[in-house]
Amino acid sequence: MEELEQGLLMQPWAWLQLAENSLLAKVFISKQGYALLVSDLQQVWHEQVDTSVVSQRAKELNKRLTAPPAAFLCHLDNLLRPLLKDAAHPSEATFSCDHVADALILRVRSELSGLPFYWNFHCILASPSLVSQHLIRPLMGMSLALQCQVRELATLLHMKDLEIQDYQESGATLIRDRLKTEPFEENSFLEQFMIELKDIPIKTGDPAYWPRTLHTVSVSFYYGMRQWYLLQEIYGNQPLWALQNLEYTYPELIIN
């Protein structure tokens, strides 16, 4: 079962679009069984089974089908993998879910060898340690990494402002006015960012709000990259790493 636990840990979260709602899910299927995590961002459900459970459940749900557990696992993998990779992918199966007490049953209907195929994932509430391992710790790590990148971008923008100021004090002027930008004010930017963040109604249980929330979280990166692209155009489309080298000159500046 360690293979399933490690395999699930390496899988990315993906959308699982259902008729009733949308869920986040990740799954790992091997010859030994499968491990599944499902979340609506309010609760997290988990199921991990071996081949013996697969064999028993297959007999209960598909009395007309006789196949080894590996065949059922392979079929489930073929159904789930394309769906989780691309939400718009036309699925060969129908998915639905039911909430029973604290459990979640994910039902699958498809065909196997020309016969109807049914499968139910019986997911129970995930343990706090599992939620921490798959959600909290990765999100905290990514948050810290993004904060470091924001600080680096702010420092780089300040450096570019100083560089532009030096050119201007030397008598340089822009040919194209549309490239002109105001000096970066970090405090003002952060204040505006917090205002925009407060204006967003965050309903974690409603996926319709997730894209807007994620957009707000990434607005600082948009601002930084916008400045980078402007500088990149000024530098004559130099690669981004080259923009950190202050020895480059501005081809769009006329030196008096």
Coordinates of N, CA and C in Angstrom, one line a residue:
M1 N 0.8 -1.2 0.0 CA 0.0 0.0 0.0 C 0.8 1.3 0.0
E2 N 2.1 1.1 0.3 CA 3.0 2.3 0.3 C 3.2 2.8 -1.1
E3 N 3.1 1.9 -2.1 CA 3.2 2.4 -3.5 C 2.1 3.3 -3.8
L4 N 0.8 2.9 -3.3 CA -0.3 3.8 -3.6 C -0.2 5.1 -2.9
E5 N 0.2 5.1 -1.7 CA 0.4 6.4 -0.9 C 1.4 7.3 -1.6
Q6 N 2.5 6.8 -2.0 CA 3.5 7.6 -2.6 C 3.1 8.1 -4.0
G7 N 2.4 7.1 -4.7 CA 1.9 7.5 -6.1 C 0.9 8.6 -6.0
L8 N 0.0 8.5 -5.0 CA -1.0 9.6 -4.9 C -0.4 10.9 -4.6
L9 N 0.6 10.9 -3.7 CA 1.3 12.1 -3.3 C 1.9 12.8 -4.5
M10 N 2.3 12.1 -5.5 CA 3.0 12.7 -6.7 C 2.0 13.2 -7.7
Q11 N 0.7 12.9 -7.6 CA -0.3 13.3 -8.6 C -0.7 14.7 -8.3
P12 N -1.0 15.5 -9.4 CA -1.5 16.8 -9.3 C -3.0 16.8 -9.0
W13 N -3.5 17.9 -8.4 CA -5.0 18.0 -8.3 C -5.5 18.5 -9.6
A14 N -6.8 18.0 -9.9 CA -7.4 18.4 -11.2 C -8.9 18.5 -11.0
W15 N -9.5 19.2 -12.0 CA -11.0 19.3 -11.9 C -11.7 18.0 -12.2
L16 N -12.8 17.8 -11.5 CA -13.7 16.7 -11.9 C -15.0 17.3 -12.0
Q17 N -15.4 17.5 -13.3 CA -16.7 18.2 -13.5 C -17.8 17.2 -13.5
L18 N -18.8 17.4 -12.6 CA -20.0 16.6 -12.5 C -21.2 17.4 -12.8
A19 N -22.3 16.7 -13.1 CA -23.5 17.4 -13.4 C -24.0 18.2 -12.2
E20 N -23.8 17.6 -11.0 CA -24.3 18.3 -9.8 C -23.4 19.4 -9.3
N21 N -22.1 19.2 -9.4 CA -21.1 20.2 -8.9 C -19.8 19.9 -9.5
S22 N -18.8 20.6 -9.1 CA -17.4 20.4 -9.5 C -16.6 20.1 -8.3
L23 N -15.7 19.2 -8.5 CA -14.8 18.8 -7.4 C -13.3 18.8 -7.8
L24 N -12.5 18.9 -6.8 CA -11.1 18.7 -7.0 C -10.7 17.2 -6.7
A25 N -9.9 16.6 -7.6 CA -9.7 15.2 -7.3 C -8.2 14.9 -7.8
K26 N -7.7 13.8 -7.2 CA -6.4 13.3 -7.6 C -6.5 11.8 -7.4
V27 N -5.9 11.0 -8.3 CA -6.1 9.5 -8.2 C -4.8 8.9 -8.7
F28 N -4.5 7.8 -8.1 CA -3.3 7.0 -8.5 C -3.8 5.5 -8.6
I29 N -3.7 4.9 -9.8 CA -4.1 3.6 -10.0 C -2.9 2.7 -10.5
S30 N -2.7 1.6 -9.9 CA -1.7 0.7 -10.3 C -2.2 -0.8 -10.3
K31 N -1.4 -1.7 -10.5 CA -1.8 -3.1 -10.5 C -2.1 -3.6 -9.0
Q32 N -1.7 -2.8 -8.1 CA -1.9 -3.1 -6.7 C -3.2 -2.6 -6.1
G33 N -3.9 -1.7 -6.8 CA -5.1 -1.1 -6.4 C -5.2 0.4 -6.8
Y34 N -5.9 1.2 -6.0 CA -6.0 2.6 -6.3 C -6.1 3.4 -5.0
A35 N -5.7 4.7 -5.1 CA -5.9 5.6 -4.1 C -6.5 6.9 -4.7
L36 N -7.6 7.4 -4.0 CA -8.3 8.5 -4.5 C -8.6 9.6 -3.5
L37 N -8.4 10.9 -3.8 CA -8.7 12.0 -3.0 C -9.7 12.9 -3.7
V38 N -10.8 13.3 -3.0 CA -11.8 14.2 -3.6 C -12.1 15.3 -2.6
S39 N -12.2 16.5 -3.1 CA -12.5 17.7 -2.2 C -13.4 18.7 -2.9
D40 N -14.3 19.3 -2.1 CA -15.1 20.4 -2.5 C -14.6 21.7 -1.9
L41 N -13.4 21.7 -1.3 CA -12.7 22.8 -0.5 C -13.4 23.1 0.8
Q42 N -14.3 22.2 1.2 CA -14.9 22.3 2.5 C -14.6 21.0 3.3
Q43 N -14.6 19.9 2.5 CA -14.2 18.6 3.1 C -13.4 17.9 2.1
V44 N -12.6 16.9 2.6 CA -11.8 16.1 1.8 C -12.1 14.6 2.1
W45 N -12.3 13.8 1.0 CA -12.7 12.4 1.1 C -11.6 11.6 0.5
H46 N -11.5 10.3 1.0 CA -10.4 9.5 0.6 C -10.8 8.0 0.5
E47 N -10.3 7.3 -0.5 CA -10.4 5.9 -0.5 C -9.2 5.3 -1.1
Q48 N -8.7 4.2 -0.4 CA -7.6 3.4 -0.9 C -7.9 2.0 -0.7
V49 N -7.8 1.2 -1.8 CA -8.2 -0.2 -1.8 C -7.1 -1.0 -2.5
D50 N -7.1 -2.3 -2.2 CA -6.2 -3.2 -2.9 C -7.0 -4.1 -3.8
T51 N -6.3 -5.0 -4.4 CA -6.9 -5.9 -5.5 C -8.1 -6.7 -4.9
S52 N -8.0 -7.1 -3.7 CA -9.0 -8.0 -3.1 C -10.3 -7.2 -3.0
V53 N -10.3 -6.0 -2.6 CA -11.5 -5.1 -2.5 C -12.0 -4.9 -3.9
V54 N -11.1 -4.6 -4.9 CA -11.5 -4.4 -6.3 C -12.2 -5.6 -6.8
S55 N -11.7 -6.8 -6.6 CA -12.3 -8.0 -7.1 C -13.7 -8.2 -6.5
Q56 N -13.9 -8.0 -5.2 CA -15.1 -8.2 -4.5 C -16.2 -7.2 -5.0
R57 N -15.8 -5.9 -5.1 CA -16.7 -4.9 -5.5 C -17.1 -5.1 -7.0
A58 N -16.2 -5.5 -7.8 CA -16.5 -5.8 -9.2 C -17.6 -6.9 -9.3
K59 N -17.5 -7.9 -8.5 CA -18.5 -9.0 -8.5 C -19.8 -8.5 -8.1
E60 N -19.9 -7.6 -7.1 CA -21.1 -7.1 -6.6 C -21.8 -6.2 -7.6
L61 N -21.0 -5.4 -8.3 CA -21.6 -4.4 -9.2 C -21.7 -4.9 -10.7
N62 N -20.9 -5.8 -11.1 CA -20.9 -6.3 -12.5 C -21.0 -7.8 -12.5
K63 N -22.1 -8.3 -12.3 CA -22.3 -9.8 -12.2 C -22.1 -10.4 -13.6
R64 N -22.3 -9.7 -14.7 CA -22.1 -10.3 -16.0 C -20.7 -10.2 -16.5
L65 N -19.8 -9.5 -15.8 CA -18.4 -9.3 -16.2 C -17.5 -10.2 -15.4
T66 N -16.7 -10.9 -16.0 CA -15.7 -11.7 -15.3 C -14.3 -11.4 -15.8
A67 N -13.5 -10.8 -15.0 CA -12.1 -10.4 -15.4 C -11.3 -10.3 -14.1
P68 N -10.0 -10.4 -14.3 CA -9.1 -10.2 -13.1 C -9.1 -8.7 -12.6
P69 N -8.7 -8.5 -11.4 CA -8.7 -7.1 -10.8 C -7.9 -6.1 -11.7
A70 N -6.8 -6.6 -12.3 CA -6.0 -5.7 -13.1 C -6.7 -5.2 -14.3
A71 N -7.7 -5.9 -14.8 CA -8.5 -5.5 -16.0 C -9.4 -4.3 -15.6
F72 N -10.0 -4.5 -14.4 CA -10.9 -3.4 -13.9 C -10.1 -2.2 -13.5
L73 N -9.0 -2.3 -12.9 CA -8.1 -1.2 -12.6 C -7.7 -0.5 -13.8
C74 N -7.3 -1.2 -14.9 CA -6.9 -0.6 -16.1 C -8.0 0.2 -16.7
H75 N -9.2 -0.4 -16.7 CA -10.4 0.3 -17.3 C -10.7 1.6 -16.5
L76 N -10.6 1.5 -15.2 CA -10.8 2.7 -14.4 C -9.8 3.8 -14.7
D77 N -8.6 3.4 -14.8 CA -7.5 4.3 -15.2 C -7.8 5.0 -16.5
N78 N -8.2 4.2 -17.5 CA -8.5 4.8 -18.8 C -9.7 5.7 -18.8
L79 N -10.6 5.6 -17.8 CA -11.7 6.5 -17.7 C -11.4 7.7 -17.0
L80 N -10.6 7.6 -15.9 CA -10.3 8.8 -15.1 C -9.2 9.6 -15.6
R81 N -8.1 9.0 -16.1 CA -6.9 9.8 -16.5 C -7.2 10.9 -17.5
P82 N -7.9 10.6 -18.6 CA -8.2 11.7 -19.6 C -9.1 12.7 -19.0
L83 N -10.1 12.3 -18.1 CA -11.0 13.3 -17.5 C -10.3 14.3 -16.6
L84 N -9.4 13.8 -15.8 CA -8.7 14.7 -14.9 C -7.6 15.5 -15.6
K85 N -7.1 15.0 -16.8 CA -6.1 15.8 -17.5 C -6.8 17.0 -18.2
D86 N -8.0 16.8 -18.7 CA -8.7 17.8 -19.5 C -10.2 17.8 -19.2
A87 N -10.6 18.9 -18.5 CA -12.0 18.9 -18.1 C -13.0 18.9 -19.3
A88 N -12.5 19.4 -20.4 CA -13.4 19.4 -21.6 C -13.3 18.1 -22.4
H89 N -12.5 17.2 -22.0 CA -12.3 15.9 -22.7 C -13.6 15.1 -22.7
P90 N -14.1 14.7 -23.9 CA -15.4 13.9 -23.9 C -15.2 12.6 -23.2
S91 N -15.8 12.4 -22.1 CA -15.6 11.1 -21.3 C -16.5 10.0 -21.9
E92 N -15.9 8.8 -21.7 CA -16.7 7.6 -22.1 C -17.5 7.1 -21.0
A93 N -17.5 7.8 -19.9 CA -18.3 7.4 -18.7 C -19.1 8.5 -18.2
T94 N -20.1 8.1 -17.4 CA -21.0 9.1 -16.7 C -20.6 9.1 -15.2
F95 N -20.4 10.2 -14.6 CA -20.0 10.3 -13.2 C -21.1 11.1 -12.4
S96 N -21.3 10.6 -11.2 CA -22.2 11.3 -10.3 C -21.8 11.0 -8.9
C97 N -22.2 11.8 -8.0 CA -21.8 11.6 -6.6 C -23.0 11.8 -5.6
D98 N -22.9 11.1 -4.5 CA -23.9 11.1 -3.5 C -23.2 11.3 -2.1
H99 N -23.8 12.1 -1.3 CA -23.3 12.3 0.1 C -24.1 11.4 1.0
V100 N -23.5 10.6 1.7 CA -24.1 9.7 2.7 C -23.4 9.9 4.1
A101 N -24.1 10.6 4.9 CA -23.5 11.0 6.2 C -22.2 11.8 5.9
D102 N -21.1 11.3 6.5 CA -19.8 12.0 6.2 C -19.1 11.4 5.0
A103 N -19.7 10.4 4.4 CA -19.0 9.8 3.3 C -19.5 10.4 1.9
L104 N -18.7 10.1 0.9 CA -19.1 10.5 -0.5 C -18.9 9.3 -1.4
I105 N -20.0 9.0 -2.1 CA -19.9 7.9 -3.1 C -19.8 8.5 -4.5
L106 N -18.8 8.2 -5.2 CA -18.6 8.6 -6.6 C -18.9 7.5 -7.5
R107 N -20.0 7.6 -8.3 CA -20.5 6.5 -9.1 C -20.0 6.7 -10.5
V108 N -19.7 5.6 -11.1 CA -19.2 5.6 -12.5 C -20.0 4.6 -13.3
R109 N -20.5 5.1 -14.5 CA -21.2 4.2 -15.4 C -20.5 4.3 -16.8
S110 N -20.1 3.1 -17.4 CA -19.5 3.1 -18.7 C -19.8 1.7 -19.3
E111 N -18.9 1.4 -20.3 CA -19.0 0.1 -20.9 C -17.6 -0.6 -20.9
L112 N -17.6 -1.9 -20.8 CA -16.4 -2.7 -20.8 C -16.7 -4.0 -21.6
S113 N -16.0 -4.1 -22.7 CA -16.2 -5.2 -23.6 C -17.6 -5.3 -24.1
G114 N -18.2 -4.2 -24.4 CA -19.6 -4.1 -24.9 C -20.7 -4.3 -23.9
L115 N -20.3 -4.5 -22.6 CA -21.3 -4.7 -21.5 C -21.3 -3.5 -20.6
P116 N -22.4 -3.2 -19.9 CA -22.4 -2.1 -19.0 C -21.4 -2.4 -17.8
F117 N -20.7 -1.3 -17.4 CA -19.8 -1.4 -16.4 C -20.1 -0.3 -15.3
Y118 N -20.2 -0.8 -14.1 CA -20.5 0.1 -13.0 C -19.4 0.1 -11.9
W119 N -19.2 1.2 -11.3 CA -18.2 1.3 -10.2 C -18.6 2.4 -9.3
N120 N -18.4 2.1 -8.0 CA -18.6 3.0 -6.9 C -17.4 3.2 -6.1
F121 N -16.9 4.5 -6.0 CA -15.8 4.8 -5.1 C -16.4 5.2 -3.8
H122 N -16.1 4.4 -2.7 CA -16.7 4.7 -1.4 C -15.6 5.5 -0.6
C123 N -15.8 6.8 -0.6 CA -14.8 7.7 0.0 C -15.3 8.1 1.4
I124 N -14.4 8.0 2.4 CA -14.6 8.5 3.7 C -13.8 9.8 4.0
L125 N -14.2 10.5 5.0 CA -13.4 11.7 5.4 C -12.0 11.4 5.6
A126 N -11.1 12.2 4.9 CA -9.7 12.0 5.1 C -9.2 12.4 6.4
S127 N -8.2 11.8 6.9 CA -7.6 12.1 8.2 C -6.9 13.5 8.2
P128 N -6.8 14.2 9.3 CA -6.1 15.5 9.3 C -4.7 15.4 8.7
S129 N -4.0 14.3 9.0 CA -2.6 14.2 8.5 C -2.6 14.0 7.0
L130 N -3.6 13.4 6.5 CA -3.7 13.2 5.0 C -4.0 14.6 4.3
V131 N -4.9 15.3 4.9 CA -5.2 16.6 4.4 C -4.0 17.6 4.5
S132 N -3.3 17.5 5.6 CA -2.1 18.3 5.7 C -1.1 17.9 4.6
Q133 N -0.9 16.6 4.4 CA 0.1 16.1 3.5 C -0.2 16.5 2.0
H134 N -1.5 16.5 1.7 CA -1.8 16.7 0.3 C -2.3 18.1 0.0
L135 N -2.7 18.9 1.0 CA -3.3 20.2 0.7 C -2.5 21.3 1.5
I136 N -2.5 21.2 2.8 CA -2.0 22.3 3.6 C -0.6 22.6 3.4
R137 N 0.3 21.5 3.5 CA 1.7 21.7 3.4 C 2.1 22.2 2.0
P138 N 1.6 21.6 0.9 CA 1.9 22.1 -0.4 C 1.4 23.5 -0.7
L139 N 0.2 23.9 -0.1 CA -0.2 25.3 -0.3 C 0.6 26.2 0.5
M140 N 1.0 25.9 1.7 CA 1.9 26.8 2.5 C 3.2 26.9 1.8
G141 N 3.8 25.8 1.3 CA 5.1 25.9 0.6 C 5.0 26.8 -0.6
M142 N 3.9 26.6 -1.4 CA 3.7 27.4 -2.6 C 3.5 28.9 -2.2
S143 N 2.8 29.2 -1.1 CA 2.5 30.5 -0.7 C 3.9 31.2 -0.3
L144 N 4.7 30.5 0.4 CA 6.0 31.1 0.8 C 6.9 31.3 -0.4
A145 N 6.8 30.4 -1.4 CA 7.6 30.6 -2.6 C 7.1 31.8 -3.4
L146 N 5.8 32.0 -3.5 CA 5.2 33.1 -4.2 C 5.6 34.4 -3.5
Q147 N 5.6 34.4 -2.2 CA 5.9 35.6 -1.4 C 7.4 36.0 -1.7
C148 N 8.3 35.0 -1.8 CA 9.7 35.3 -2.1 C 9.8 35.9 -3.6
Q149 N 9.0 35.3 -4.5 CA 9.0 35.8 -5.9 C 8.5 37.3 -5.9
V150 N 7.5 37.6 -5.2 CA 6.9 38.9 -5.1 C 8.0 39.9 -4.6
R151 N 8.7 39.5 -3.6 CA 9.7 40.4 -3.0 C 10.8 40.6 -4.0
E152 N 11.2 39.5 -4.7 CA 12.3 39.7 -5.8 C 11.8 40.5 -6.9
L153 N 10.5 40.4 -7.3 CA 10.0 41.3 -8.4 C 10.0 42.7 -8.0
A154 N 9.5 43.0 -6.7 CA 9.5 44.3 -6.2 C 10.9 45.0 -6.2
T155 N 11.9 44.2 -5.7 CA 13.3 44.7 -5.7 C 13.8 44.9 -7.1
L156 N 13.4 44.1 -8.1 CA 13.9 44.3 -9.5 C 13.2 45.5 -10.1
L157 N 11.9 45.7 -9.8 CA 11.2 46.9 -10.3 C 11.9 48.2 -9.7
H158 N 12.2 48.2 -8.4 CA 12.9 49.3 -7.9 C 14.3 49.6 -8.6
M159 N 15.0 48.5 -8.9 CA 16.2 48.6 -9.6 C 16.0 49.2 -11.0
K160 N 15.0 48.7 -11.7 CA 14.7 49.2 -13.0 C 14.3 50.7 -13.0
D161 N 13.5 51.1 -11.9 CA 13.2 52.5 -11.8 C 14.4 53.4 -11.6
L162 N 15.3 52.9 -10.8 CA 16.6 53.7 -10.6 C 17.4 53.7 -11.9
E163 N 17.4 52.6 -12.6 CA 18.2 52.6 -13.9 C 17.5 53.6 -14.9
I164 N 16.2 53.6 -15.0 CA 15.5 54.5 -15.9 C 15.8 56.0 -15.5
Q165 N 15.7 56.2 -14.1 CA 16.0 57.6 -13.6 C 17.4 58.0 -14.0
D166 N 18.3 57.1 -13.9 CA 19.7 57.5 -14.3 C 19.8 57.9 -15.8
Y167 N 19.1 57.1 -16.6 CA 19.1 57.4 -18.1 C 18.4 58.8 -18.3
Q168 N 17.3 59.0 -17.6 CA 16.6 60.3 -17.8 C 17.5 61.5 -17.3
E169 N 18.2 61.3 -16.2 CA 19.0 62.4 -15.7 C 20.2 62.6 -16.6
S170 N 20.5 61.6 -17.5 CA 21.6 61.8 -18.5 C 21.1 62.4 -19.8
G171 N 19.8 62.7 -19.8 CA 19.2 63.4 -21.0 C 18.5 62.5 -22.0
A172 N 18.3 61.2 -21.6 CA 17.6 60.3 -22.5 C 16.1 60.5 -22.5
T173 N 15.5 60.3 -23.6 CA 14.0 60.4 -23.8 C 13.5 59.2 -24.6
L174 N 12.2 58.9 -24.3 CA 11.6 57.8 -25.0 C 11.1 58.2 -26.4
I175 N 11.2 57.3 -27.4 CA 10.6 57.5 -28.7 C 9.1 57.2 -28.6
R176 N 8.8 56.1 -28.0 CA 7.4 55.7 -27.9 C 6.8 56.0 -26.5
D177 N 5.9 57.0 -26.4 CA 5.4 57.4 -25.1 C 4.6 56.3 -24.4
R178 N 4.0 55.3 -25.2 CA 3.2 54.3 -24.6 C 4.0 53.4 -23.7
L179 N 5.3 53.4 -23.9 CA 6.2 52.6 -23.0 C 6.5 53.2 -21.7
K180 N 6.1 54.4 -21.5 CA 6.4 55.1 -20.3 C 5.6 54.5 -19.1
T181 N 6.2 54.3 -18.0 CA 5.5 53.8 -16.8 C 5.9 54.7 -15.6
E182 N 4.9 54.7 -14.6 CA 5.2 55.4 -13.4 C 6.1 54.6 -12.5
P183 N 6.9 55.3 -11.7 CA 7.7 54.5 -10.7 C 6.9 53.6 -9.8
F184 N 7.4 52.5 -9.5 CA 6.7 51.5 -8.8 C 6.6 51.9 -7.3
E185 N 5.4 52.0 -6.8 CA 5.2 52.3 -5.3 C 4.7 51.1 -4.6
E186 N 5.5 50.4 -3.9 CA 5.1 49.1 -3.4 C 4.0 49.2 -2.4
N187 N 4.1 50.2 -1.5 CA 3.0 50.4 -0.5 C 1.7 50.6 -1.1
S188 N 1.6 51.5 -2.1 CA 0.4 51.8 -2.7 C -0.2 50.6 -3.4
F189 N 0.7 49.8 -4.1 CA 0.3 48.6 -4.8 C -0.3 47.6 -3.8
L190 N 0.4 47.4 -2.6 CA -0.1 46.4 -1.7 C -1.5 46.9 -1.1
E191 N -1.6 48.2 -0.8 CA -2.9 48.7 -0.3 C -4.0 48.4 -1.3
Q192 N -3.8 48.7 -2.6 CA -4.8 48.5 -3.6 C -5.1 47.0 -3.7
F193 N -4.0 46.2 -3.6 CA -4.2 44.7 -3.7 C -5.2 44.2 -2.5
M194 N -5.0 44.8 -1.3 CA -5.8 44.3 -0.2 C -7.2 44.8 -0.4
I195 N -7.4 46.0 -1.0 CA -8.8 46.5 -1.2 C -9.5 45.6 -2.2
E196 N -8.8 45.2 -3.3 CA -9.4 44.3 -4.3 C -9.7 42.9 -3.7
L197 N -8.8 42.5 -2.8 CA -9.0 41.2 -2.1 C -10.3 41.2 -1.3
K198 N -10.5 42.3 -0.5 CA -11.6 42.4 0.4 C -12.9 42.5 -0.4
D199 N -12.9 43.0 -1.6 CA -14.1 43.2 -2.4 C -14.6 41.9 -3.0
I200 N -13.8 40.8 -3.0 CA -14.1 39.6 -3.6 C -14.9 38.7 -2.6
P201 N -16.1 38.3 -3.0 CA -16.9 37.4 -2.1 C -16.3 36.0 -2.2
I202 N -15.6 35.5 -1.2 CA -15.0 34.2 -1.3 C -15.9 33.1 -0.8
K203 N -16.4 32.3 -1.7 CA -17.2 31.2 -1.3 C -16.5 29.9 -1.7
T204 N -15.8 29.4 -0.8 CA -14.9 28.2 -1.2 C -15.7 27.0 -1.6
G205 N -16.9 26.9 -1.2 CA -17.7 25.8 -1.7 C -18.2 25.9 -3.1
D206 N -18.1 27.1 -3.7 CA -18.7 27.4 -5.0 C -17.5 27.6 -6.0
P207 N -17.2 26.6 -6.8 CA -16.1 26.7 -7.8 C -16.2 27.9 -8.7
A208 N -17.4 28.5 -8.8 CA -17.6 29.6 -9.7 C -16.7 30.8 -9.3
Y209 N -16.4 30.9 -8.0 CA -15.7 32.0 -7.4 C -14.2 31.7 -7.5
W210 N -13.8 30.5 -7.7 CA -12.3 30.1 -7.6 C -11.5 30.9 -8.6
P211 N -11.9 30.9 -9.9 CA -11.0 31.6 -10.9 C -10.8 33.1 -10.5
R212 N -11.9 33.8 -10.0 CA -11.7 35.2 -9.7 C -10.8 35.4 -8.5
T213 N -10.9 34.5 -7.5 CA -10.1 34.5 -6.3 C -8.6 34.3 -6.7
L214 N -8.4 33.3 -7.5 CA -7.0 33.0 -8.0 C -6.4 34.1 -8.8
H215 N -7.3 34.8 -9.5 CA -6.9 36.0 -10.3 C -6.3 37.0 -9.4
T216 N -7.1 37.3 -8.3 CA -6.6 38.3 -7.4 C -5.3 38.0 -6.7
V217 N -5.2 36.7 -6.3 CA -3.9 36.3 -5.7 C -2.7 36.5 -6.6
S218 N -3.0 36.3 -7.9 CA -1.9 36.5 -8.9 C -1.7 37.8 -9.5
V219 N -2.5 38.8 -9.0 CA -2.4 40.2 -9.6 C -1.1 40.8 -9.4
S220 N -0.4 40.5 -8.3 CA 0.9 41.1 -8.1 C 1.9 40.5 -9.2
F221 N 1.7 39.3 -9.6 CA 2.6 38.7 -10.6 C 2.3 39.3 -12.0
Y222 N 1.0 39.6 -12.2 CA 0.7 40.2 -13.5 C 1.3 41.6 -13.6
Y223 N 1.3 42.4 -12.5 CA 1.9 43.7 -12.5 C 3.4 43.6 -12.7
G224 N 4.0 42.7 -12.0 CA 5.5 42.5 -12.2 C 5.8 42.1 -13.6
M225 N 5.1 41.1 -14.1 CA 5.4 40.6 -15.5 C 5.1 41.6 -16.5
R226 N 4.1 42.5 -16.3 CA 3.8 43.6 -17.2 C 5.0 44.5 -17.4
Q227 N 5.6 44.8 -16.2 CA 6.7 45.7 -16.2 C 7.9 45.0 -16.9
W228 N 8.0 43.7 -16.7 CA 9.1 43.0 -17.3 C 9.0 43.0 -18.8
Y229 N 7.8 42.8 -19.3 CA 7.6 42.7 -20.7 C 7.8 44.1 -21.4
L230 N 7.5 45.2 -20.7 CA 7.7 46.5 -21.2 C 9.3 46.7 -21.3
L231 N 10.0 46.3 -20.2 CA 11.4 46.4 -20.3 C 12.0 45.5 -21.3
Q232 N 11.4 44.4 -21.5 CA 11.9 43.4 -22.5 C 11.8 44.0 -23.9
E233 N 10.7 44.8 -24.1 CA 10.5 45.4 -25.4 C 11.5 46.6 -25.6
I234 N 11.7 47.3 -24.5 CA 12.7 48.4 -24.6 C 14.1 47.8 -24.9
Y235 N 14.4 46.6 -24.3 CA 15.7 46.0 -24.5 C 15.9 45.3 -25.8
G236 N 14.8 45.3 -26.6 CA 14.9 44.7 -27.9 C 14.7 43.2 -27.8
N237 N 13.6 42.8 -27.0 CA 13.3 41.4 -26.9 C 14.4 40.5 -26.3
Q238 N 15.1 41.0 -25.4 CA 16.1 40.2 -24.8 C 15.4 39.2 -23.9
P239 N 16.0 38.0 -23.6 CA 15.4 37.0 -22.7 C 15.3 37.6 -21.3
L240 N 14.3 37.1 -20.5 CA 14.1 37.7 -19.2 C 15.3 37.7 -18.3
W241 N 16.1 36.7 -18.4 CA 17.3 36.6 -17.5 C 18.2 37.8 -17.8
A242 N 18.2 38.2 -19.0 CA 19.1 39.3 -19.4 C 18.7 40.6 -18.8
L243 N 17.4 40.8 -18.4 CA 17.0 42.1 -17.9 C 17.6 42.4 -16.6
Q244 N 18.1 41.4 -15.9 CA 18.8 41.6 -14.6 C 20.2 42.2 -14.8
N245 N 20.6 42.2 -16.0 CA 22.0 42.7 -16.3 C 21.9 44.2 -16.6
L246 N 22.4 45.1 -15.7 CA 22.2 46.5 -15.9 C 23.1 47.1 -17.0
E247 N 23.9 46.3 -17.6 CA 24.8 46.8 -18.6 C 24.2 46.9 -20.0
Y248 N 22.9 46.3 -20.1 CA 22.2 46.5 -21.4 C 21.8 47.9 -21.6
T249 N 21.7 48.4 -22.8 CA 21.3 49.7 -23.1 C 19.9 49.7 -23.7
Y250 N 19.3 50.9 -23.7 CA 17.9 51.0 -24.2 C 18.0 51.4 -25.6
P251 N 17.6 50.6 -26.6 CA 17.6 51.0 -28.0 C 16.5 52.0 -28.3
E252 N 15.5 52.1 -27.5 CA 14.4 53.0 -27.8 C 14.7 54.4 -27.1
L253 N 15.8 54.6 -26.5 CA 16.1 55.9 -25.9 C 17.1 56.7 -26.8
I254 N 16.8 58.0 -26.9 CA 17.7 58.8 -27.7 C 18.5 59.6 -26.7
I255 N 19.8 59.5 -26.8 CA 20.7 60.1 -25.9 C 21.1 61.5 -26.5
N256 N 20.7 62.6 -25.8 CA 21.1 63.9 -26.3 C 22.6 64.2 -26.1

